[in-house]
PDB file of C-alpha atoms in Angstrom:
ATOM      1  CA  MET Z  17       0.000   0.000   0.000  1.00  0.00           C
ATOM      2  CA  THR Z  18       2.866   2.331   0.923  1.00  0.00           C
ATOM      3  CA  ASN Z  19       4.590   1.629  -2.398  1.00  0.00           C
ATOM      4  CA  ILE Z  20       1.399   2.526  -4.306  1.00  0.00           C
ATOM      5  CA  LYS Z  21       1.129   5.837  -2.430  1.00  0.00           C
ATOM      6  CA  ARG Z  22       4.751   6.619  -3.176  1.00  0.00           C
ATOM      7  CA  LYS Z  23       4.240   5.817  -6.855  1.00  0.00           C
ATOM      8  CA  ASN Z  24       1.121   7.985  -6.997  1.00  0.00           C
ATOM      9  CA  SER Z  25       3.018  10.799  -5.274  1.00  0.00           C
ATOM     10  CA  LYS Z  26       5.862  10.526  -7.790  1.00  0.00           C
ATOM     11  CA  ILE Z  27       3.381  10.570 -10.665  1.00  0.00           C
ATOM     12  CA  ARG Z  28       1.702  13.702  -9.267  1.00  0.00           C
ATOM     13  CA  HIS Z  29       5.076  15.429  -8.830  1.00  0.00           C
ATOM     14  CA  MET Z  30       6.117  14.431 -12.334  1.00  0.00           C
ATOM     15  CA  GLY Z  31       2.823  15.724 -13.738  1.00  0.00           C
ATOM     16  CA  LEU Z  32       3.230  19.039 -11.883  1.00  0.00           C
ATOM     17  CA  PHE Z  33       6.801  19.338 -13.174  1.00  0.00           C
ATOM     18  CA  LEU Z  34       5.688  18.740 -16.764  1.00  0.00           C
ATOM     19  CA  ILE Z  35       2.900  21.334 -16.433  1.00  0.00           C
ATOM     20  CA  LEU Z  36       5.324  23.925 -15.025  1.00  0.00           C
ATOM     21  CA  ALA Z  37       7.867  23.076 -17.709  1.00  0.00           C
ATOM     22  CA  GLY Z  38       5.226  23.848 -20.324  1.00  0.00           C
ATOM     23  CA  ILE Z  39       3.845  26.996 -18.702  1.00  0.00           C
ATOM     24  CA  ILE Z  40       7.047  28.776 -17.648  1.00  0.00           C
ATOM     25  CA  PRO Z  41       8.463  29.216 -21.200  1.00  0.00           C
ATOM     26  CA  VAL Z  42       5.107  30.670 -22.311  1.00  0.00           C
ATOM     27  CA  PHE Z  43       5.201  33.240 -19.504  1.00  0.00           C
ATOM     28  CA  ILE Z  44       8.824  34.080 -20.283  1.00  0.00           C
ATOM     29  CA  GLN Z  45       8.000  34.571 -23.970  1.00  0.00           C
ATOM     30  CA  LYS Z  46       4.997  36.774 -23.136  1.00  0.00           C
ATOM     31  CA  TYR Z  47       7.120  38.848 -20.743  1.00  0.00           C
ATOM     32  CA  GLU Z  48       9.869  39.283 -23.343  1.00  0.00           C
ATOM     33  CA  THR Z  49       7.301  40.289 -25.982  1.00  0.00           C
ATOM     34  CA  PHE Z  50       5.682  42.777 -23.595  1.00  0.00           C
ATOM     35  CA  ASN Z  51       9.074  44.209 -22.664  1.00  0.00           C
ATOM     36  CA  TYR Z  52      10.070  44.408 -26.337  1.00  0.00           C
ATOM     37  CA  HIS Z  53       6.898  46.334 -27.252  1.00  0.00           C
ATOM     38  CA  THR Z  54       7.333  48.620 -24.235  1.00  0.00           C
ATOM     39  CA  ILE Z  55      10.851  49.544 -25.341  1.00  0.00           C
ATOM     40  CA  GLU Z  56       9.624  50.034 -28.899  1.00  0.00           C
ATOM     41  CA  ASN Z  57       6.784  52.350 -27.828  1.00  0.00           C
ATOM     42  CA  GLN Z  58       9.134  54.385 -25.645  1.00  0.00           C
ATOM     43  CA  ALA Z  59      11.598  54.673 -28.518  1.00  0.00           C
ATOM     44  CA  LEU Z  60       8.900  55.858 -30.923  1.00  0.00           C
ATOM     45  CA  SER Z  61       7.649  58.421 -28.407  1.00  0.00           C
ATOM     46  CA  SER Z  62      11.176  59.689 -27.899  1.00  0.00           C
ATOM     47  CA  PHE Z  63      11.697  59.924 -31.656  1.00  0.00           C
ATOM     48  CA  PHE Z  64       8.537  61.953 -32.269  1.00  0.00           C
ATOM     49  CA  ASP Z  65       9.295  64.236 -29.323  1.00  0.00           C
ATOM     50  CA  SER Z  66      12.519  65.403 -30.930  1.00  0.00           C
ATOM     51  CA  PHE Z  67      12.638  64.192 -34.537  1.00  0.00           C
ATOM     52  CA  ASP Z  68      12.733  67.718 -35.917  1.00  0.00           C
ATOM     53  CA  GLU Z  69      16.085  68.251 -34.251  1.00  0.00           C
ATOM     54  CA  ILE Z  70      19.053  67.265 -36.398  1.00  0.00           C
ATOM     55  CA  GLU Z  71      21.069  65.034 -34.127  1.00  0.00           C
ATOM     56  CA  ILE Z  72      24.276  63.121 -34.730  1.00  0.00           C
ATOM     57  CA  ILE Z  73      23.999  59.863 -32.792  1.00  0.00           C
ATOM     58  CA  ASP Z  74      27.383  58.639 -31.619  1.00  0.00           C
ATOM     59  CA  LYS Z  75      28.481  55.159 -32.690  1.00  0.00           C
ATOM     60  CA  LYS Z  76      28.523  53.780 -29.130  1.00  0.00           C
ATOM     61  CA  ARG Z  77      24.853  54.679 -28.691  1.00  0.00           C
ATOM     62  CA  GLN Z  78      24.014  53.225 -32.112  1.00  0.00           C
ATOM     63  CA  GLU Z  79      25.570  49.882 -31.249  1.00  0.00           C
ATOM     64  CA  SER Z  80      24.178  49.616 -27.705  1.00  0.00           C
ATOM     65  CA  SER Z  81      20.440  49.923 -28.361  1.00  0.00           C
ATOM     66  CA  ILE Z  82      17.832  49.214 -31.004  1.00  0.00           C
ATOM     67  CA  SER Z  83      15.924  52.265 -29.767  1.00  0.00           C
ATOM     68  CA  SER Z  84      18.152  54.939 -31.358  1.00  0.00           C
ATOM     69  CA  TYR Z  85      15.979  55.752 -34.354  1.00  0.00           C
ATOM     70  CA  ILE Z  86      16.806  58.131 -37.174  1.00  0.00           C
ATOM     71  CA  ALA Z  87      13.451  57.755 -38.980  1.00  0.00           C
ATOM     72  CA  VAL Z  88      10.095  55.994 -38.743  1.00  0.00           C
ATOM     73  CA  LEU Z  89       8.188  53.998 -41.362  1.00  0.00           C
ATOM     74  CA  GLU Z  90       4.404  54.026 -41.116  1.00  0.00           C
ATOM     75  CA  ILE Z  91       1.829  52.223 -43.282  1.00  0.00           C
ATOM     76  CA  PRO Z  92      -1.636  52.880 -41.814  1.00  0.00           C
ATOM     77  CA  SER Z  93      -3.557  50.345 -43.950  1.00  0.00           C
ATOM     78  CA  ILE Z  94      -1.639  47.428 -42.393  1.00  0.00           C
ATOM     79  CA  ARG Z  95      -1.094  49.082 -38.999  1.00  0.00           C
ATOM     80  CA  LEU Z  96       2.670  49.156 -39.303  1.00  0.00           C
ATOM     81  CA  ARG Z  97       4.798  51.736 -37.534  1.00  0.00           C
ATOM     82  CA  ARG Z  98       8.459  50.910 -37.073  1.00  0.00           C
ATOM     83  CA  GLY Z  99      11.568  52.892 -36.239  1.00  0.00           C
ATOM     84  CA  LEU Z 100      14.636  52.721 -38.492  1.00  0.00           C
ATOM     85  CA  THR Z 101      18.105  52.616 -36.999  1.00  0.00           C
ATOM     86  CA  ASN Z 102      21.252  54.199 -38.362  1.00  0.00           C
ATOM     87  CA  PRO Z 103      22.532  52.177 -41.369  1.00  0.00           C
ATOM     88  CA  GLU Z 104      25.856  51.700 -39.568  1.00  0.00           C
ATOM     89  CA  SER Z 105      24.233  50.185 -36.473  1.00  0.00           C
ATOM     90  CA  LYS Z 106      24.407  46.435 -35.932  1.00  0.00           C
ATOM     91  CA  TYR Z 107      20.637  46.600 -35.379  1.00  0.00           C
ATOM     92  CA  ASN Z 108      20.111  47.664 -38.979  1.00  0.00           C
ATOM     93  CA  TYR Z 109      19.527  44.057 -39.960  1.00  0.00           C
ATOM     94  CA  VAL Z 110      16.385  42.038 -40.733  1.00  0.00           C
ATOM     95  CA  ASP Z 111      16.880  39.732 -37.734  1.00  0.00           C
ATOM     96  CA  TYR Z 112      16.467  42.767 -35.469  1.00  0.00           C
ATOM     97  CA  ASN Z 113      14.466  45.351 -37.354  1.00  0.00           C
ATOM     98  CA  VAL Z 114      13.363  46.779 -40.687  1.00  0.00           C
ATOM     99  CA  GLN Z 115      16.668  47.094 -42.528  1.00  0.00           C
ATOM    100  CA  ILE Z 116      17.833  50.075 -44.561  1.00  0.00           C
ATOM    101  CA  ILE Z 117      19.529  48.364 -47.494  1.00  0.00           C
ATOM    102  CA  ASN Z 118      23.079  49.406 -48.357  1.00  0.00           C
ATOM    103  CA  GLY Z 119      23.106  51.927 -51.193  1.00  0.00           C
ATOM    104  CA  SER Z 120      19.764  53.458 -50.202  1.00  0.00           C
ATOM    105  CA  ASN Z 121      19.191  57.181 -50.001  1.00  0.00           C
ATOM    106  CA  MET Z 122      17.148  58.774 -47.256  1.00  0.00           C
ATOM    107  CA  PRO Z 123      14.131  60.728 -48.578  1.00  0.00           C
ATOM    108  CA  ASP Z 124      15.281  63.218 -51.186  1.00  0.00           C
ATOM    109  CA  GLU Z 125      14.452  64.280 -54.715  1.00  0.00           C
ATOM    110  CA  ASN Z 126      14.689  61.433 -57.257  1.00  0.00           C
ATOM    111  CA  LYS Z 127      16.252  59.062 -54.721  1.00  0.00           C
ATOM    112  CA  ASN Z 128      15.346  55.534 -53.609  1.00  0.00           C
ATOM    113  CA  LEU Z 129      15.000  54.393 -49.996  1.00  0.00           C
ATOM    114  CA  ILE Z 130      15.048  50.578 -49.942  1.00  0.00           C
ATOM    115  CA  LEU Z 131      13.769  48.745 -46.866  1.00  0.00           C
ATOM    116  CA  ALA Z 132      13.688  45.013 -46.166  1.00  0.00           C
ATOM    117  CA  ALA Z 133      12.192  42.891 -43.396  1.00  0.00           C
ATOM    118  CA  HIS Z 134      11.010  39.372 -42.727  1.00  0.00           C
ATOM    119  CA  SER Z 135       7.543  38.132 -43.635  1.00  0.00           C
ATOM    120  CA  GLY Z 136       5.911  35.022 -42.237  1.00  0.00           C
ATOM    121  CA  TYR Z 137       5.717  34.688 -38.459  1.00  0.00           C
ATOM    122  CA  GLY Z 138       7.750  35.688 -35.435  1.00  0.00           C
ATOM    123  CA  ARG Z 139       8.558  38.872 -33.555  1.00  0.00           C
ATOM    124  CA  THR Z 140      10.682  40.343 -36.338  1.00  0.00           C
ATOM    125  CA  ALA Z 141       8.278  39.580 -39.199  1.00  0.00           C
ATOM    126  CA  PHE Z 142       7.562  43.292 -39.645  1.00  0.00           C
ATOM    127  CA  PHE Z 143       6.600  42.909 -43.323  1.00  0.00           C
ATOM    128  CA  LYS Z 144       4.262  39.947 -42.780  1.00  0.00           C
ATOM    129  CA  ASN Z 145       1.264  41.955 -44.020  1.00  0.00           C
ATOM    130  CA  LEU Z 146       2.728  43.565 -47.128  1.00  0.00           C
ATOM    131  CA  ASP Z 147       0.705  41.134 -49.219  1.00  0.00           C
ATOM    132  CA  LYS Z 148      -2.445  42.870 -47.912  1.00  0.00           C
ATOM    133  CA  LEU Z 149      -1.455  46.188 -49.472  1.00  0.00           C
ATOM    134  CA  ARG Z 150      -3.613  47.568 -52.272  1.00  0.00           C
ATOM    135  CA  MET Z 151      -2.751  49.976 -55.054  1.00  0.00           C
ATOM    136  CA  ASN Z 152      -2.789  53.617 -53.901  1.00  0.00           C
ATOM    137  CA  ASP Z 153      -2.231  52.714 -50.241  1.00  0.00           C
ATOM    138  CA  TYR Z 154      -0.037  55.241 -48.468  1.00  0.00           C
ATOM    139  CA  ALA Z 155       3.276  54.860 -46.680  1.00  0.00           C
ATOM    140  CA  PHE Z 156       4.982  57.574 -44.650  1.00  0.00           C
ATOM    141  CA  ILE Z 157       8.582  58.200 -43.683  1.00  0.00           C
ATOM    142  CA  TYR Z 158       9.156  60.595 -40.781  1.00  0.00           C
ATOM    143  CA  TYR Z 159      12.636  62.033 -41.085  1.00  0.00           C
ATOM    144  CA  TYR Z 160      14.285  65.195 -39.671  1.00  0.00           C
ATOM    145  CA  GLY Z 161      11.098  67.106 -38.978  1.00  0.00           C
ATOM    146  CA  LYS Z 162       9.332  66.190 -42.203  1.00  0.00           C
ATOM    147  CA  LYS Z 163       6.659  63.677 -43.154  1.00  0.00           C
ATOM    148  CA  TYR Z 164       7.251  62.123 -46.579  1.00  0.00           C
ATOM    149  CA  LYS Z 165       4.081  60.708 -48.092  1.00  0.00           C
ATOM    150  CA  TYR Z 166       4.342  57.906 -50.662  1.00  0.00           C
ATOM    151  CA  VAL Z 167       1.676  56.058 -52.632  1.00  0.00           C
ATOM    152  CA  LEU Z 168       1.913  52.421 -53.751  1.00  0.00           C
ATOM    153  CA  ASN Z 169       2.239  52.389 -57.530  1.00  0.00           C
ATOM    154  CA  TYR Z 170       2.799  48.689 -58.239  1.00  0.00           C
ATOM    155  CA  ASN Z 171       4.362  45.490 -56.935  1.00  0.00           C
ATOM    156  CA  TYR Z 172       5.936  42.410 -58.483  1.00  0.00           C
ATOM    157  CA  SER Z 173       7.831  39.234 -57.578  1.00  0.00           C
ATOM    158  CA  GLU Z 174      11.057  37.758 -58.835  1.00  0.00           C
ATOM    159  CA  THR Z 175      13.139  34.670 -58.170  1.00  0.00           C
ATOM    160  CA  LYS Z 176      15.026  34.931 -54.883  1.00  0.00           C
ATOM    161  CA  ASN Z 177      18.768  34.686 -55.479  1.00  0.00           C
ATOM    162  CA  GLY Z 178      20.291  37.171 -53.023  1.00  0.00           C
ATOM    163  CA  THR Z 179      19.811  40.246 -55.211  1.00  0.00           C
ATOM    164  CA  ILE Z 180      16.780  42.126 -56.508  1.00  0.00           C
ATOM    165  CA  THR Z 181      16.160  44.169 -59.623  1.00  0.00           C
ATOM    166  CA  ILE Z 182      14.299  47.370 -58.817  1.00  0.00           C
ATOM    167  CA  SER Z 183      12.126  48.539 -61.683  1.00  0.00           C
ATOM    168  CA  ARG Z 184      11.144  52.156 -61.068  1.00  0.00           C
ATOM    169  CA  ASP Z 185      10.828  55.571 -62.653  1.00  0.00           C
ATOM    170  CA  ILE Z 186      14.210  57.097 -61.837  1.00  0.00           C
ATOM    171  CA  THR Z 187      12.776  60.603 -62.210  1.00  0.00           C
ATOM    172  CA  LYS Z 188      10.637  60.029 -59.095  1.00  0.00           C
ATOM    173  CA  SER Z 189      11.605  59.834 -55.439  1.00  0.00           C
ATOM    174  CA  THR Z 190      10.898  56.232 -54.458  1.00  0.00           C
ATOM    175  CA  LEU Z 191      10.289  54.069 -51.413  1.00  0.00           C
ATOM    176  CA  THR Z 192      10.967  50.397 -52.131  1.00  0.00           C
ATOM    177  CA  LEU Z 193       9.888  47.662 -49.715  1.00  0.00           C
ATOM    178  CA  THR Z 194      10.992  44.078 -50.155  1.00  0.00           C
ATOM    179  CA  THR Z 195      10.365  40.803 -48.348  1.00  0.00           C
ATOM    180  CA  CYS Z 196      10.210  37.061 -48.987  1.00  0.00           C
ATOM    181  CA  ASN Z 197       6.960  35.777 -50.461  1.00  0.00           C
ATOM    182  CA  LYS Z 198       4.963  34.163 -47.628  1.00  0.00           C
ATOM    183  CA  TYR Z 199       3.643  31.362 -49.817  1.00  0.00           C
ATOM    184  CA  ASP Z 200       6.615  30.575 -52.051  1.00  0.00           C
ATOM    185  CA  ASP Z 201      10.115  30.536 -50.553  1.00  0.00           C
ATOM    186  CA  SER Z 202      11.673  30.838 -53.995  1.00  0.00           C
ATOM    187  CA  LEU Z 203      10.195  34.301 -54.593  1.00  0.00           C
ATOM    188  CA  GLN Z 204      11.017  37.816 -53.404  1.00  0.00           C
ATOM    189  CA  ASP Z 205       8.264  40.460 -53.352  1.00  0.00           C
ATOM    190  CA  ILE Z 206       8.985  44.105 -54.244  1.00  0.00           C
ATOM    191  CA  TYR Z 207       6.643  47.048 -53.610  1.00  0.00           C
ATOM    192  CA  ILE Z 208       7.248  50.400 -55.327  1.00  0.00           C
ATOM    193  CA  PHE Z 209       5.924  53.618 -53.767  1.00  0.00           C
ATOM    194  CA  TYR Z 210       6.359  57.112 -55.250  1.00  0.00           C
ATOM    195  CA  LEU Z 211       6.610  60.327 -53.273  1.00  0.00           C
ATOM    196  CA  VAL Z 212       3.517  62.534 -53.537  1.00  0.00           C
ATOM    197  CA  SER Z 213       4.038  65.175 -50.851  1.00  0.00           C
ATOM    198  CA  ILE Z 214       6.245  66.460 -48.041  1.00  0.00           C
ATOM    199  CA  GLU Z 215       4.846  68.042 -44.881  1.00  0.00           C
ATOM    200  CA  ASP Z 216       6.611  69.963 -42.121  1.00  0.00           C
ATOM    201  CA  LYS Z 217       6.007  68.892 -38.528  1.00  0.00           C
ATOM    202  CA  GLU Z 218       3.595  71.721 -37.754  1.00  0.00           C
ATOM    203  CA  GLU Z 219       1.372  70.665 -40.692  1.00  0.00           C
ATOM    204  CA  PHE Z 220       0.452  67.245 -39.261  1.00  0.00           C
TER     205      PHE Z 220
END
């Protein structure tokens, strides 16, 4: 009888251990996600509080935090708002953030700002809803006290091979977004937006 009780006790303890082992990682993940979003919201608030001030962010600060933003991307139709880090920062990489691709130009006349991010699932899948965009949807870049308004002109896909060919009107200032196709791993999706207006901070 004593042996049966001991066995039942061991089974109960083992069951409790397995339950805790399953629950604890979920709580840790939820806490990390909450903390991540809290930091992100604080960083965005800080950016918009002072983004009209031209500031040179020192390299040490760039490398130490993902929250040192130089610009913000916003696409209202898919509820995306994400800060962009300095291109020289180690956080300017798709595994951390929306990446400013090497060779891009920040918003300017007849230039092309190229941004990339993951699609699919996970915390860094910032471009997971690009496939829901429709023609004439707007995207905004907030940069040095100005709001650059772009409109989606067209999108296309090409075979993924490590490079992309950007087909655009070179006489127009362009915002290019690119991500992996969610349904076909062999394809890369490209979205071309053209600049339609620029607003100063006090106008919005």
